[in-house]
Amino acid sequence: MYPAELVKPMREDLTKVGFEELHSAQDVDNALAKKGTTLVVVNSVCGCAAANARPGARMSLQNEKHPDHTVTVFAGVDKEAVDKAREHMVPFPPSSPSIALFKDGELVHMLERHHIEGRPAELIAENLVDAYNQHC
């Protein structure tokens, strides 16, 4: 587990633009049971989360079409919530950071770490915008 003071600014990177933090398995199940589209960001302390995933997720929300709900779980902190989110992301293997789009509880788009690492935030945002335009 990472210290709360270490991850606080990393959490705020998403919560300040409206992402809801999920801390338990029940929180995840409740979020994914909502009608409409839900973006789930598996946040992380790694550099690719800071440079690519979080900025890309934030930028993507500027699109005319965007998810109805935005939520986040933090790898290495919210273990129960992360494990439950990853259950919903099967058949994709666990990775962090990762970004998943669900529609009415069904996984419709997934960005794994290997899609995020080494790619600019703008490219990640563009990928997500394409998914929003198709599913939102």
Short mmCIF file of N, CA and C in Angstrom, two decimals:
data_model
loop_
_atom_site.label_atom_id
_atom_site.label_comp_id
_atom_site.label_asym_id
_atom_site.label_seq_id
_atom_site.Cartn_x
_atom_site.Cartn_y
_atom_site.Cartn_z
N MET A 1 0.83 -1.19 0.00
CA MET A 1 0.00 0.00 0.00
C MET A 1 0.88 1.25 0.00
N TYR A 2 0.46 2.19 -0.82
CA TYR A 2 1.18 3.47 -0.87
C TYR A 2 0.61 4.41 0.19
N PRO A 3 1.46 5.28 0.75
CA PRO A 3 0.97 6.25 1.75
C PRO A 3 -0.04 7.21 1.12
N ALA A 4 -1.05 7.57 1.90
CA ALA A 4 -2.12 8.45 1.42
C ALA A 4 -1.57 9.78 0.90
N GLU A 5 -0.56 10.33 1.58
CA GLU A 5 -0.02 11.62 1.17
C GLU A 5 0.71 11.54 -0.18
N LEU A 6 1.22 10.36 -0.51
CA LEU A 6 1.89 10.17 -1.80
C LEU A 6 0.88 10.15 -2.95
N VAL A 7 -0.23 9.46 -2.76
CA VAL A 7 -1.18 9.29 -3.85
C VAL A 7 -2.23 10.41 -3.93
N LYS A 8 -2.32 11.23 -2.90
CA LYS A 8 -3.33 12.29 -2.89
C LYS A 8 -3.31 13.14 -4.16
N PRO A 9 -2.17 13.70 -4.57
CA PRO A 9 -2.19 14.51 -5.79
C PRO A 9 -2.50 13.70 -7.05
N MET A 10 -2.16 12.42 -7.05
CA MET A 10 -2.46 11.56 -8.19
C MET A 10 -3.95 11.26 -8.28
N ARG A 11 -4.57 11.12 -7.13
CA ARG A 11 -6.02 10.93 -7.08
C ARG A 11 -6.72 12.21 -7.56
N GLU A 12 -6.25 13.35 -7.04
CA GLU A 12 -6.86 14.64 -7.35
C GLU A 12 -6.73 15.00 -8.83
N ASP A 13 -5.74 14.44 -9.48
CA ASP A 13 -5.56 14.67 -10.91
C ASP A 13 -6.82 14.28 -11.68
N LEU A 14 -7.55 13.30 -11.18
CA LEU A 14 -8.80 12.86 -11.81
C LEU A 14 -10.04 13.39 -11.09
N THR A 15 -10.01 13.40 -9.76
CA THR A 15 -11.22 13.83 -9.04
C THR A 15 -11.52 15.31 -9.28
N LYS A 16 -10.50 16.11 -9.54
CA LYS A 16 -10.74 17.55 -9.76
C LYS A 16 -11.51 17.80 -11.07
N VAL A 17 -11.56 16.82 -11.96
CA VAL A 17 -12.35 16.96 -13.19
C VAL A 17 -13.60 16.09 -13.15
N GLY A 18 -13.96 15.61 -11.95
CA GLY A 18 -15.24 14.94 -11.78
C GLY A 18 -15.24 13.43 -11.64
N PHE A 19 -14.07 12.79 -11.70
CA PHE A 19 -14.03 11.34 -11.50
C PHE A 19 -14.39 11.02 -10.05
N GLU A 20 -15.21 10.00 -9.88
CA GLU A 20 -15.58 9.51 -8.56
C GLU A 20 -14.61 8.40 -8.16
N GLU A 21 -14.08 8.49 -6.95
CA GLU A 21 -13.20 7.44 -6.45
C GLU A 21 -14.03 6.28 -5.92
N LEU A 22 -13.61 5.08 -6.27
CA LEU A 22 -14.26 3.87 -5.77
C LEU A 22 -13.26 3.15 -4.87
N HIS A 23 -13.71 2.76 -3.69
CA HIS A 23 -12.80 2.17 -2.72
C HIS A 23 -13.11 0.72 -2.37
N SER A 24 -14.29 0.24 -2.74
CA SER A 24 -14.68 -1.12 -2.37
C SER A 24 -15.22 -1.86 -3.58
N ALA A 25 -15.32 -3.17 -3.45
CA ALA A 25 -15.90 -3.99 -4.52
C ALA A 25 -17.35 -3.59 -4.77
N GLN A 26 -18.07 -3.29 -3.70
CA GLN A 26 -19.48 -2.88 -3.84
C GLN A 26 -19.58 -1.56 -4.59
N ASP A 27 -18.64 -0.62 -4.32
CA ASP A 27 -18.63 0.65 -5.06
C ASP A 27 -18.51 0.39 -6.56
N VAL A 28 -17.62 -0.53 -6.94
CA VAL A 28 -17.41 -0.85 -8.35
C VAL A 28 -18.67 -1.47 -8.95
N ASP A 29 -19.23 -2.45 -8.27
CA ASP A 29 -20.45 -3.09 -8.78
C ASP A 29 -21.58 -2.07 -8.93
N ASN A 30 -21.72 -1.18 -7.96
CA ASN A 30 -22.76 -0.15 -8.03
C ASN A 30 -22.53 0.79 -9.21
N ALA A 31 -21.29 1.18 -9.41
CA ALA A 31 -20.97 2.10 -10.51
C ALA A 31 -21.27 1.45 -11.86
N LEU A 32 -20.92 0.19 -12.01
CA LEU A 32 -21.10 -0.48 -13.30
C LEU A 32 -22.54 -0.95 -13.51
N ALA A 33 -23.36 -0.89 -12.48
CA ALA A 33 -24.77 -1.25 -12.61
C ALA A 33 -25.59 -0.08 -13.14
N LYS A 34 -25.01 1.10 -13.17
CA LYS A 34 -25.73 2.27 -13.65
C LYS A 34 -25.96 2.18 -15.16
N LYS A 35 -27.09 2.68 -15.60
CA LYS A 35 -27.40 2.74 -17.03
C LYS A 35 -26.48 3.75 -17.70
N GLY A 36 -26.18 3.50 -18.95
CA GLY A 36 -25.36 4.41 -19.71
C GLY A 36 -23.91 3.96 -19.76
N THR A 37 -23.04 4.90 -20.04
CA THR A 37 -21.62 4.59 -20.20
C THR A 37 -20.83 5.04 -18.98
N THR A 38 -19.85 4.21 -18.63
CA THR A 38 -19.00 4.48 -17.47
C THR A 38 -17.55 4.26 -17.87
N LEU A 39 -16.74 5.29 -17.67
CA LEU A 39 -15.30 5.19 -17.90
C LEU A 39 -14.64 4.85 -16.57
N VAL A 40 -13.83 3.79 -16.58
CA VAL A 40 -13.10 3.37 -15.38
C VAL A 40 -11.61 3.52 -15.64
N VAL A 41 -10.95 4.34 -14.84
CA VAL A 41 -9.50 4.50 -14.93
C VAL A 41 -8.88 3.77 -13.74
N VAL A 42 -8.03 2.79 -14.04
CA VAL A 42 -7.23 2.15 -13.00
C VAL A 42 -5.98 3.00 -12.89
N ASN A 43 -5.96 3.84 -11.87
CA ASN A 43 -4.88 4.81 -11.66
C ASN A 43 -3.67 4.09 -11.05
N SER A 44 -2.52 4.74 -11.16
CA SER A 44 -1.28 4.13 -10.70
C SER A 44 -0.26 5.22 -10.37
N VAL A 45 0.76 4.85 -9.59
CA VAL A 45 1.83 5.79 -9.27
C VAL A 45 2.90 5.85 -10.36
N CYS A 46 2.81 5.01 -11.35
CA CYS A 46 3.87 4.93 -12.36
C CYS A 46 3.89 6.17 -13.25
N GLY A 47 5.00 6.36 -13.90
CA GLY A 47 5.19 7.52 -14.77
C GLY A 47 4.24 7.57 -15.93
N CYS A 48 3.88 6.41 -16.49
CA CYS A 48 2.97 6.43 -17.64
C CYS A 48 1.55 6.81 -17.23
N ALA A 49 1.20 6.63 -15.98
CA ALA A 49 -0.10 7.12 -15.51
C ALA A 49 -0.07 8.64 -15.44
N ALA A 50 1.04 9.18 -14.92
CA ALA A 50 1.17 10.63 -14.77
C ALA A 50 1.29 11.35 -16.11
N ALA A 51 2.09 10.81 -17.00
CA ALA A 51 2.37 11.49 -18.26
C ALA A 51 1.38 11.18 -19.36
N ASN A 52 0.72 10.03 -19.28
CA ASN A 52 -0.08 9.58 -20.41
C ASN A 52 -1.54 9.30 -20.03
N ALA A 53 -1.77 8.40 -19.10
CA ALA A 53 -3.13 7.92 -18.81
C ALA A 53 -4.02 9.01 -18.22
N ARG A 54 -3.60 9.62 -17.13
CA ARG A 54 -4.46 10.63 -16.50
C ARG A 54 -4.68 11.84 -17.40
N PRO A 55 -3.63 12.40 -18.00
CA PRO A 55 -3.88 13.53 -18.92
C PRO A 55 -4.74 13.13 -20.11
N GLY A 56 -4.52 11.95 -20.66
CA GLY A 56 -5.32 11.48 -21.79
C GLY A 56 -6.78 11.33 -21.43
N ALA A 57 -7.04 10.76 -20.26
CA ALA A 57 -8.43 10.60 -19.80
C ALA A 57 -9.08 11.96 -19.60
N ARG A 58 -8.36 12.89 -18.99
CA ARG A 58 -8.91 14.24 -18.78
C ARG A 58 -9.21 14.92 -20.12
N MET A 59 -8.26 14.89 -21.04
CA MET A 59 -8.43 15.53 -22.35
C MET A 59 -9.62 14.94 -23.10
N SER A 60 -9.80 13.64 -23.00
CA SER A 60 -10.86 12.97 -23.76
C SER A 60 -12.25 13.47 -23.38
N LEU A 61 -12.40 13.98 -22.17
CA LEU A 61 -13.71 14.42 -21.70
C LEU A 61 -14.15 15.74 -22.32
N GLN A 62 -13.25 16.39 -23.07
CA GLN A 62 -13.59 17.64 -23.74
C GLN A 62 -14.41 17.39 -25.00
N ASN A 63 -14.54 16.14 -25.39
CA ASN A 63 -15.31 15.77 -26.58
C ASN A 63 -16.79 16.04 -26.35
N GLU A 64 -17.51 16.31 -27.44
CA GLU A 64 -18.96 16.53 -27.34
C GLU A 64 -19.65 15.31 -26.74
N LYS A 65 -19.29 14.14 -27.20
CA LYS A 65 -19.80 12.90 -26.62
C LYS A 65 -18.78 12.42 -25.60
N HIS A 66 -19.26 12.05 -24.43
CA HIS A 66 -18.38 11.54 -23.38
C HIS A 66 -19.19 10.64 -22.46
N PRO A 67 -18.53 9.86 -21.63
CA PRO A 67 -19.25 8.92 -20.76
C PRO A 67 -20.21 9.63 -19.81
N ASP A 68 -21.27 8.92 -19.46
CA ASP A 68 -22.23 9.44 -18.48
C ASP A 68 -21.61 9.49 -17.09
N HIS A 69 -20.73 8.54 -16.81
CA HIS A 69 -20.12 8.43 -15.48
C HIS A 69 -18.62 8.21 -15.64
N THR A 70 -17.84 8.82 -14.76
CA THR A 70 -16.39 8.62 -14.76
C THR A 70 -15.96 8.24 -13.35
N VAL A 71 -15.25 7.12 -13.24
CA VAL A 71 -14.83 6.61 -11.94
C VAL A 71 -13.38 6.18 -12.01
N THR A 72 -12.78 6.05 -10.84
CA THR A 72 -11.39 5.62 -10.78
C THR A 72 -11.15 4.75 -9.55
N VAL A 73 -10.25 3.81 -9.72
CA VAL A 73 -9.73 2.98 -8.63
C VAL A 73 -8.21 3.12 -8.67
N PHE A 74 -7.56 2.94 -7.53
CA PHE A 74 -6.12 3.18 -7.47
C PHE A 74 -5.38 1.89 -7.15
N ALA A 75 -4.58 1.42 -8.12
CA ALA A 75 -3.78 0.21 -7.94
C ALA A 75 -2.77 0.43 -6.82
N GLY A 76 -2.63 -0.56 -5.96
CA GLY A 76 -1.71 -0.46 -4.84
C GLY A 76 -2.28 0.26 -3.65
N VAL A 77 -3.54 0.70 -3.75
CA VAL A 77 -4.20 1.40 -2.65
C VAL A 77 -5.58 0.80 -2.39
N ASP A 78 -6.44 0.84 -3.41
CA ASP A 78 -7.81 0.36 -3.27
C ASP A 78 -7.90 -1.08 -3.78
N LYS A 79 -7.23 -1.99 -3.09
CA LYS A 79 -7.09 -3.36 -3.58
C LYS A 79 -8.43 -4.03 -3.90
N GLU A 80 -9.37 -3.93 -3.00
CA GLU A 80 -10.67 -4.59 -3.20
C GLU A 80 -11.37 -4.02 -4.44
N ALA A 81 -11.35 -2.70 -4.59
CA ALA A 81 -12.00 -2.06 -5.73
C ALA A 81 -11.28 -2.40 -7.03
N VAL A 82 -9.96 -2.39 -7.00
CA VAL A 82 -9.17 -2.70 -8.20
C VAL A 82 -9.43 -4.15 -8.62
N ASP A 83 -9.41 -5.06 -7.67
CA ASP A 83 -9.66 -6.47 -8.00
C ASP A 83 -11.04 -6.65 -8.64
N LYS A 84 -12.04 -5.97 -8.10
CA LYS A 84 -13.40 -6.09 -8.64
C LYS A 84 -13.48 -5.45 -10.03
N ALA A 85 -12.86 -4.31 -10.21
CA ALA A 85 -12.86 -3.66 -11.53
C ALA A 85 -12.21 -4.58 -12.56
N ARG A 86 -11.10 -5.20 -12.17
CA ARG A 86 -10.40 -6.10 -13.09
C ARG A 86 -11.24 -7.34 -13.43
N GLU A 87 -12.06 -7.78 -12.50
CA GLU A 87 -12.97 -8.90 -12.80
C GLU A 87 -13.90 -8.52 -13.95
N HIS A 88 -14.35 -7.30 -13.94
CA HIS A 88 -15.25 -6.82 -14.99
C HIS A 88 -14.52 -6.60 -16.32
N MET A 89 -13.18 -6.55 -16.27
CA MET A 89 -12.38 -6.29 -17.47
C MET A 89 -11.89 -7.57 -18.15
N VAL A 90 -12.25 -8.73 -17.63
CA VAL A 90 -11.88 -10.00 -18.25
C VAL A 90 -12.49 -10.00 -19.65
N PRO A 91 -11.77 -10.41 -20.66
CA PRO A 91 -10.63 -11.31 -20.72
C PRO A 91 -9.27 -10.62 -20.68
N PHE A 92 -9.25 -9.30 -20.48
CA PHE A 92 -7.97 -8.60 -20.46
C PHE A 92 -7.25 -8.86 -19.15
N PRO A 93 -5.94 -9.10 -19.22
CA PRO A 93 -5.18 -9.34 -17.99
C PRO A 93 -5.04 -8.06 -17.18
N PRO A 94 -4.82 -8.20 -15.87
CA PRO A 94 -4.64 -7.01 -15.03
C PRO A 94 -3.47 -6.17 -15.51
N SER A 95 -3.71 -4.87 -15.58
CA SER A 95 -2.61 -3.95 -15.87
C SER A 95 -2.96 -2.60 -15.27
N SER A 96 -1.92 -1.88 -14.89
CA SER A 96 -2.13 -0.53 -14.40
C SER A 96 -0.97 0.34 -14.89
N PRO A 97 -1.34 1.49 -15.38
CA PRO A 97 -2.70 1.98 -15.50
C PRO A 97 -3.44 1.26 -16.63
N SER A 98 -4.74 1.40 -16.60
CA SER A 98 -5.58 0.92 -17.69
C SER A 98 -6.85 1.76 -17.68
N ILE A 99 -7.54 1.75 -18.81
CA ILE A 99 -8.76 2.56 -18.95
C ILE A 99 -9.78 1.70 -19.68
N ALA A 100 -10.97 1.60 -19.10
CA ALA A 100 -12.02 0.77 -19.70
C ALA A 100 -13.31 1.58 -19.83
N LEU A 101 -14.00 1.35 -20.92
CA LEU A 101 -15.31 1.96 -21.12
C LEU A 101 -16.37 0.86 -21.08
N PHE A 102 -17.37 1.06 -20.26
CA PHE A 102 -18.48 0.13 -20.12
C PHE A 102 -19.76 0.81 -20.59
N LYS A 103 -20.62 0.02 -21.21
CA LYS A 103 -21.95 0.51 -21.59
C LYS A 103 -22.98 -0.43 -20.98
N ASP A 104 -23.83 0.13 -20.13
CA ASP A 104 -24.82 -0.66 -19.41
C ASP A 104 -24.17 -1.88 -18.75
N GLY A 105 -22.99 -1.67 -18.16
CA GLY A 105 -22.29 -2.72 -17.42
C GLY A 105 -21.44 -3.66 -18.25
N GLU A 106 -21.48 -3.53 -19.57
CA GLU A 106 -20.70 -4.41 -20.45
C GLU A 106 -19.46 -3.69 -20.95
N LEU A 107 -18.33 -4.36 -20.90
CA LEU A 107 -17.07 -3.79 -21.40
C LEU A 107 -17.15 -3.63 -22.92
N VAL A 108 -16.93 -2.39 -23.40
CA VAL A 108 -16.99 -2.14 -24.84
C VAL A 108 -15.67 -1.62 -25.41
N HIS A 109 -14.76 -1.16 -24.54
CA HIS A 109 -13.48 -0.64 -25.03
C HIS A 109 -12.45 -0.73 -23.90
N MET A 110 -11.22 -1.07 -24.27
CA MET A 110 -10.18 -1.27 -23.25
C MET A 110 -8.84 -0.75 -23.74
N LEU A 111 -8.17 -0.01 -22.89
CA LEU A 111 -6.79 0.40 -23.10
C LEU A 111 -5.95 -0.22 -21.98
N GLU A 112 -5.08 -1.12 -22.35
CA GLU A 112 -4.19 -1.74 -21.38
C GLU A 112 -2.91 -0.91 -21.27
N ARG A 113 -2.10 -1.24 -20.28
CA ARG A 113 -0.86 -0.50 -20.06
C ARG A 113 -0.02 -0.42 -21.34
N HIS A 114 0.05 -1.50 -22.10
CA HIS A 114 0.89 -1.48 -23.30
C HIS A 114 0.32 -0.56 -24.38
N HIS A 115 -0.95 -0.16 -24.27
CA HIS A 115 -1.53 0.84 -25.16
C HIS A 115 -1.25 2.25 -24.67
N ILE A 116 -0.86 2.38 -23.41
CA ILE A 116 -0.67 3.68 -22.76
C ILE A 116 0.80 4.05 -22.67
N GLU A 117 1.61 3.11 -22.22
CA GLU A 117 3.03 3.35 -21.98
C GLU A 117 3.73 3.79 -23.26
N GLY A 118 4.43 4.92 -23.20
CA GLY A 118 5.20 5.40 -24.35
C GLY A 118 4.38 6.12 -25.41
N ARG A 119 3.09 6.27 -25.17
CA ARG A 119 2.24 6.99 -26.14
C ARG A 119 1.83 8.33 -25.53
N PRO A 120 1.80 9.36 -26.34
CA PRO A 120 1.42 10.68 -25.80
C PRO A 120 -0.03 10.72 -25.34
N ALA A 121 -0.29 11.58 -24.38
CA ALA A 121 -1.64 11.72 -23.83
C ALA A 121 -2.64 12.06 -24.92
N GLU A 122 -2.22 12.83 -25.90
CA GLU A 122 -3.12 13.21 -27.00
C GLU A 122 -3.60 11.99 -27.77
N LEU A 123 -2.72 11.03 -27.98
CA LEU A 123 -3.09 9.80 -28.69
C LEU A 123 -4.06 8.96 -27.87
N ILE A 124 -3.85 8.92 -26.57
CA ILE A 124 -4.76 8.20 -25.68
C ILE A 124 -6.13 8.88 -25.69
N ALA A 125 -6.13 10.20 -25.62
CA ALA A 125 -7.39 10.95 -25.67
C ALA A 125 -8.12 10.68 -26.98
N GLU A 126 -7.39 10.68 -28.07
CA GLU A 126 -7.98 10.43 -29.39
C GLU A 126 -8.61 9.03 -29.45
N ASN A 127 -7.91 8.05 -28.90
CA ASN A 127 -8.43 6.68 -28.87
C ASN A 127 -9.75 6.63 -28.07
N LEU A 128 -9.76 7.30 -26.93
CA LEU A 128 -10.96 7.31 -26.09
C LEU A 128 -12.11 8.06 -26.77
N VAL A 129 -11.79 9.17 -27.41
CA VAL A 129 -12.81 9.95 -28.12
C VAL A 129 -13.47 9.09 -29.20
N ASP A 130 -12.68 8.33 -29.92
CA ASP A 130 -13.24 7.42 -30.93
C ASP A 130 -14.23 6.44 -30.28
N ALA A 131 -13.85 5.92 -29.11
CA ALA A 131 -14.75 5.00 -28.39
C ALA A 131 -16.01 5.71 -27.93
N TYR A 132 -15.88 6.95 -27.42
CA TYR A 132 -17.05 7.72 -26.99
C TYR A 132 -17.98 7.98 -28.17
N ASN A 133 -17.40 8.35 -29.31
CA ASN A 133 -18.22 8.64 -30.48
C ASN A 133 -18.99 7.40 -30.95
N GLN A 134 -18.43 6.25 -30.70
CA GLN A 134 -19.09 5.00 -31.10
C GLN A 134 -20.12 4.53 -30.06
N HIS A 135 -19.81 4.70 -28.77
CA HIS A 135 -20.62 4.06 -27.73
C HIS A 135 -21.44 5.01 -26.84
N CYS A 136 -21.11 6.28 -26.85
CA CYS A 136 -21.81 7.23 -25.94
C CYS A 136 -22.93 7.98 -26.65
#
